PDB file of C-alpha atoms and ligand atoms in Angstrom:
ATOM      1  CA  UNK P1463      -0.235  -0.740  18.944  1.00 76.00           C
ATOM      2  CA  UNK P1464      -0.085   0.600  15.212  1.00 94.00           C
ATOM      3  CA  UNK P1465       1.550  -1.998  13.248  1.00 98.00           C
ATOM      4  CA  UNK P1466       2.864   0.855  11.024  1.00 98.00           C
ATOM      5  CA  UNK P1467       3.003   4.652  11.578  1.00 98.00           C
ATOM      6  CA  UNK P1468       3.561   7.052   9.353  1.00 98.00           C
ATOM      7  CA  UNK P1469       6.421   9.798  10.007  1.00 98.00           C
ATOM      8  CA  UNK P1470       7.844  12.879   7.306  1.00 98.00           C
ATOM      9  CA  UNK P1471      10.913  11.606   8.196  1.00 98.00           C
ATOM     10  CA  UNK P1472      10.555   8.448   6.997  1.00 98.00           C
ATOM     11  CA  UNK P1473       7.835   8.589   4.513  1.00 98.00           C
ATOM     12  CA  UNK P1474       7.267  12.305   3.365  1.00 98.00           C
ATOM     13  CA  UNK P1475       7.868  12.535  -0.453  1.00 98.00           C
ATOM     14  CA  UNK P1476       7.313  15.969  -0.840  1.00 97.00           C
ATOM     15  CA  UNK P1477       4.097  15.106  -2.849  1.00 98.00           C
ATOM     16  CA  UNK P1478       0.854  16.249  -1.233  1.00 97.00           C
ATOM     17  CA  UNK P1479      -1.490  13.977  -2.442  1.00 98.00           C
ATOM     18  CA  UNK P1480       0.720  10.851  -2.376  1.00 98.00           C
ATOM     19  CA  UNK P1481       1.566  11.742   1.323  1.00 98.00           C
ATOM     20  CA  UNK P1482      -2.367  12.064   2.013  1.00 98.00           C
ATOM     21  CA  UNK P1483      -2.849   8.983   0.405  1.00 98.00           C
ATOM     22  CA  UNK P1484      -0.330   6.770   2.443  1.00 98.00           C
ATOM     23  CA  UNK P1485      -1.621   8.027   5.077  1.00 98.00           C
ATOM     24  CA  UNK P1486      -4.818   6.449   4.586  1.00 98.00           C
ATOM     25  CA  UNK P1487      -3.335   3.653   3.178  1.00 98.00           C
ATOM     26  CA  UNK P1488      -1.613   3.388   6.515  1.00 98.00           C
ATOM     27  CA  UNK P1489      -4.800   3.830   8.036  1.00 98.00           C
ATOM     28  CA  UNK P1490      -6.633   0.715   6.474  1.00 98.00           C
ATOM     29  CA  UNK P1491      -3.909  -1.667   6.679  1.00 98.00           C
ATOM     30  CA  UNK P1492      -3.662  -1.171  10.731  1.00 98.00           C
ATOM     31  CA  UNK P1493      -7.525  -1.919  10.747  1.00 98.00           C
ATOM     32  CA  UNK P1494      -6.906  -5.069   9.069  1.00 98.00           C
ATOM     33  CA  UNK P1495      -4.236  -6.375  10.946  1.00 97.00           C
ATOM     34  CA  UNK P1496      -5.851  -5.356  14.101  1.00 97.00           C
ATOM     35  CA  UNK P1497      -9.555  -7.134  13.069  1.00 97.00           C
ATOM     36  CA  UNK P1498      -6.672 -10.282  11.726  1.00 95.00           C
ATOM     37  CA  UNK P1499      -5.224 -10.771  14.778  1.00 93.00           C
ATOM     38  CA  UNK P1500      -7.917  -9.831  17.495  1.00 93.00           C
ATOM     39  CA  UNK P1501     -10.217 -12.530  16.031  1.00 87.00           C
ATOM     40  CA  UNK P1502     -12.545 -10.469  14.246  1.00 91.00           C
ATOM     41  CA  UNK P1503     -15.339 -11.901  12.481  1.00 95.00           C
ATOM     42  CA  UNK P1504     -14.331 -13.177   9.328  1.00 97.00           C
ATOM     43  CA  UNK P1505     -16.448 -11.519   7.559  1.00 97.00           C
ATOM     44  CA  UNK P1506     -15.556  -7.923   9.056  1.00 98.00           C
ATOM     45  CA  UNK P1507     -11.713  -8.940   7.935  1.00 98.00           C
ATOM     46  CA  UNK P1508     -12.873 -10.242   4.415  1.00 98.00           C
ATOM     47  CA  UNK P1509     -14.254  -6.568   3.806  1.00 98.00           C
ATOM     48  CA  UNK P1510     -10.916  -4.851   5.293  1.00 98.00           C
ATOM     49  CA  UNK P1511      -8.749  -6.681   3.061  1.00 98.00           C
ATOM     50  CA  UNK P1512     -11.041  -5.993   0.065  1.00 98.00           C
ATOM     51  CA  UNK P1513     -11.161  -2.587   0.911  1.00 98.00           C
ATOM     52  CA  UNK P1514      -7.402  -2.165   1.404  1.00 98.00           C
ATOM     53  CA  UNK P1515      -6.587  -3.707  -1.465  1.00 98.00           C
ATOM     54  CA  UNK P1516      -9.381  -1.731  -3.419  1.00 98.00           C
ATOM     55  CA  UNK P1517      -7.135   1.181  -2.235  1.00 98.00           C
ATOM     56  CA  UNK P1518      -3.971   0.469  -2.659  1.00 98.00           C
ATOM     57  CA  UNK P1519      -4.787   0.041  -6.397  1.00 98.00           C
ATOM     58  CA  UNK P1520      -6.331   3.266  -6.622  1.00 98.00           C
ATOM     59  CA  UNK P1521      -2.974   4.798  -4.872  1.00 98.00           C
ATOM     60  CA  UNK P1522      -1.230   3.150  -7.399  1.00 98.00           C
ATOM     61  CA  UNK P1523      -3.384   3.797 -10.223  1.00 98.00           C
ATOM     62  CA  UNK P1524      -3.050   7.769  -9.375  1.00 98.00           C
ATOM     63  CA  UNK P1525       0.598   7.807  -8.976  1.00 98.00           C
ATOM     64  CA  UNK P1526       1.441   6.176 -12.565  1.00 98.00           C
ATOM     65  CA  UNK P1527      -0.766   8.379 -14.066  1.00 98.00           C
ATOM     66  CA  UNK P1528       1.201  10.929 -12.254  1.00 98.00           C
ATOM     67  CA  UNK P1529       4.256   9.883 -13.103  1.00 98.00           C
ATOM     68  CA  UNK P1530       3.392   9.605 -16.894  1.00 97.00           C
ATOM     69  CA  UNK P1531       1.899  12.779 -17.720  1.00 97.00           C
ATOM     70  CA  UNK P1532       5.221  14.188 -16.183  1.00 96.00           C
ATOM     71  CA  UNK P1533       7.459  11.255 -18.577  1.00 96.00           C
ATOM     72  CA  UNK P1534       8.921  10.379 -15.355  1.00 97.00           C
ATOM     73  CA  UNK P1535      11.662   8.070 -16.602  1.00 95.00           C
ATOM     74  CA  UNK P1536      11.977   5.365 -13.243  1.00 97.00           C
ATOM     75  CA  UNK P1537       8.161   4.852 -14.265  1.00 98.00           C
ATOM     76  CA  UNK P1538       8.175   1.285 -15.671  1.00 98.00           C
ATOM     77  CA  UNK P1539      10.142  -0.619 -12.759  1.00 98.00           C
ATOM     78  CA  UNK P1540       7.533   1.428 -10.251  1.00 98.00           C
ATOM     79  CA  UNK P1541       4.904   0.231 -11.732  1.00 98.00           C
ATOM     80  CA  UNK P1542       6.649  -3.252 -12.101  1.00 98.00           C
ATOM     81  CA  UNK P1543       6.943  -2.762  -8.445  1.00 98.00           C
ATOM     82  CA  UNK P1544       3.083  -2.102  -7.707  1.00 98.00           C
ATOM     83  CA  UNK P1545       2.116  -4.829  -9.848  1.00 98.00           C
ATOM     84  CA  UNK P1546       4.050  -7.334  -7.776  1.00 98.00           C
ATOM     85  CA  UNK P1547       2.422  -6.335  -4.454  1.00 98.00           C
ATOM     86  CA  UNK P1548      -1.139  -6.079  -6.188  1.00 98.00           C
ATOM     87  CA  UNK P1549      -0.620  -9.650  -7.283  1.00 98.00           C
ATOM     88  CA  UNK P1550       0.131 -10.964  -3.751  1.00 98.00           C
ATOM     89  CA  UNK P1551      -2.610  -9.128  -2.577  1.00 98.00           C
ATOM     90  CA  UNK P1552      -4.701 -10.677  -5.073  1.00 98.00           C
ATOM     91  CA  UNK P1553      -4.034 -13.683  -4.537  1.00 98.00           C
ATOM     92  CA  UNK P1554      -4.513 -13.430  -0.894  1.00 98.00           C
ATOM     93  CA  UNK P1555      -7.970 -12.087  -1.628  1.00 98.00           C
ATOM     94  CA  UNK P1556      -9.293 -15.231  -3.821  1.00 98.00           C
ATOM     95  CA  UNK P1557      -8.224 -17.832  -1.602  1.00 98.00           C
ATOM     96  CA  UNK P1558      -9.842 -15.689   1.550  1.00 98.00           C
ATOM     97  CA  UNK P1559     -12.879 -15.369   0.256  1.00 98.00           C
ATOM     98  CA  UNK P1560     -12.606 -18.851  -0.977  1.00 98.00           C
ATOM     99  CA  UNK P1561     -12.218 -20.175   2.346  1.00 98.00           C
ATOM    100  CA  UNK P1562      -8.876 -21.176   1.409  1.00 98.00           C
ATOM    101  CA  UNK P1563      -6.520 -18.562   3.258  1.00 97.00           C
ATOM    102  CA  UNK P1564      -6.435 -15.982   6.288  1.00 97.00           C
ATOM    103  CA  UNK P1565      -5.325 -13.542   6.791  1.00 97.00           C
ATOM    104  CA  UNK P1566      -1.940 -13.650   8.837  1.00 96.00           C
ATOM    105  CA  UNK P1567       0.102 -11.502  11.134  1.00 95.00           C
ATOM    106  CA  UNK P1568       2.649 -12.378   8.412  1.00 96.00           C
ATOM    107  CA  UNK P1569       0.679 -10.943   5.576  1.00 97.00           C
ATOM    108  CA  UNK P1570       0.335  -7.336   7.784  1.00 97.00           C
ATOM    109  CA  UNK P1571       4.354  -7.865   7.787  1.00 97.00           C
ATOM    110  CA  UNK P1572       4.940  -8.183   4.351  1.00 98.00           C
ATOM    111  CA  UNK P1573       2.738  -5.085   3.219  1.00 98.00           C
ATOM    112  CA  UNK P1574       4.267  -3.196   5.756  1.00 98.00           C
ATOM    113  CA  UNK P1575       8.171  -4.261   5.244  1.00 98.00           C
ATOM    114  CA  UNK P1576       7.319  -3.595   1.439  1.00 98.00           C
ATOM    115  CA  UNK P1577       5.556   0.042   2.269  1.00 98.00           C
ATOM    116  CA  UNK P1578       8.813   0.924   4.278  1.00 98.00           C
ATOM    117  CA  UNK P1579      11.065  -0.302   1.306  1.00 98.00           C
ATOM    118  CA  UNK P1580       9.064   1.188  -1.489  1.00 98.00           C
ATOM    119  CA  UNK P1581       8.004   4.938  -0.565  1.00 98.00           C
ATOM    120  CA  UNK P1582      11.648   5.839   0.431  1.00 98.00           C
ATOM    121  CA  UNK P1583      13.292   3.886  -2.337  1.00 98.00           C
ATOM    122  CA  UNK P1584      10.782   4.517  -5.333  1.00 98.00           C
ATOM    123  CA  UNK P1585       8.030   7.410  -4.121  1.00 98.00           C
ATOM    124  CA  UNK P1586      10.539   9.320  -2.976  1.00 98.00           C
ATOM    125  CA  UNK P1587      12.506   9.077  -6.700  1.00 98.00           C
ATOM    126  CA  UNK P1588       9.716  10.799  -8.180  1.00 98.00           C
ATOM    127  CA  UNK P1589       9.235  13.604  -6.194  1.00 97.00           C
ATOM    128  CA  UNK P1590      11.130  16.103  -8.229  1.00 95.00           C
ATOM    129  CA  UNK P1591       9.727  15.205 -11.290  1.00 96.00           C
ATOM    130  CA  UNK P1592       6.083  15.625  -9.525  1.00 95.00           C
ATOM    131  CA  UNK P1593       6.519  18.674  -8.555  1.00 91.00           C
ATOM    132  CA  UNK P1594       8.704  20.085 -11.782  1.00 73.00           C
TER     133      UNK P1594
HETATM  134 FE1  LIG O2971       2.926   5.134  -3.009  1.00 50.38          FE
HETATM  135 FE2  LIG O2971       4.512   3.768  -5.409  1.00 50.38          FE
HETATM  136  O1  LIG O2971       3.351   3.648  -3.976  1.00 50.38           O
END
């Protein structure tokens, strides 16, 4: 089973390419927890998780660029926000591929708990100024 799904109801924002993008975002962090904890090659998981992570910045990257050009005022404790998840995913990514870390069943849990508290508590804020 998924580990996360993605709904309107619970994750629509009313922004087109955001939406598109979680949806793939979605997509690649269910591959990685499935190779994580089905015993995948390690290798196969080291290039998930640098591939998620490789998009998830690039989702970020669009939507504060986004949220600038429209002077979207909640921009600054977004992006604090992204930052903060970028860094633990960072993290996780150097000791990995330093032989240091795996990755866990509790790592899938995090990003996903934090995906289902940030897009309805902070995507969703910017909706109206995306599409003003
Ligand atoms: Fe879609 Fe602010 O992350």
């Amino acid at each position: 089973m998924s580990l996360i799904t993605w709904t309107a109801e619970q994750f629509g924002t009313d922004v087109d390419f955001a939406d598109e993008e979680h949806k793939t975002l979605f997509g690649k962090l269910n591959k990685l927890h499935e190779l994580a904890t089905d015993g995948a090659d390690r290798s196969a998981t080291g290039a998930q998780l640098d591939d998620l992570i490789a998009y998830v910045v690039e989702h970020f990257t669009h939507e504060e660029s986004e949220m600038q050009s429209k002077g979207f005022d909640g921009y600054a404790s977004h992006k604090s926000e992204h930052d903060a998840l970028v860094g633990t995913g960072a993290e996780l990514q150097k000791k990995f591929h330093a032989g240091e870390a795996e990755v866990t069943e509790e790592f899938g849990q995090l990003v996903k708990t934090w995906l289902e508290n940030h897009i309805p508590k902070f995507d969703m804020a910017y909706s109206g100024a995306l599409n003003g």
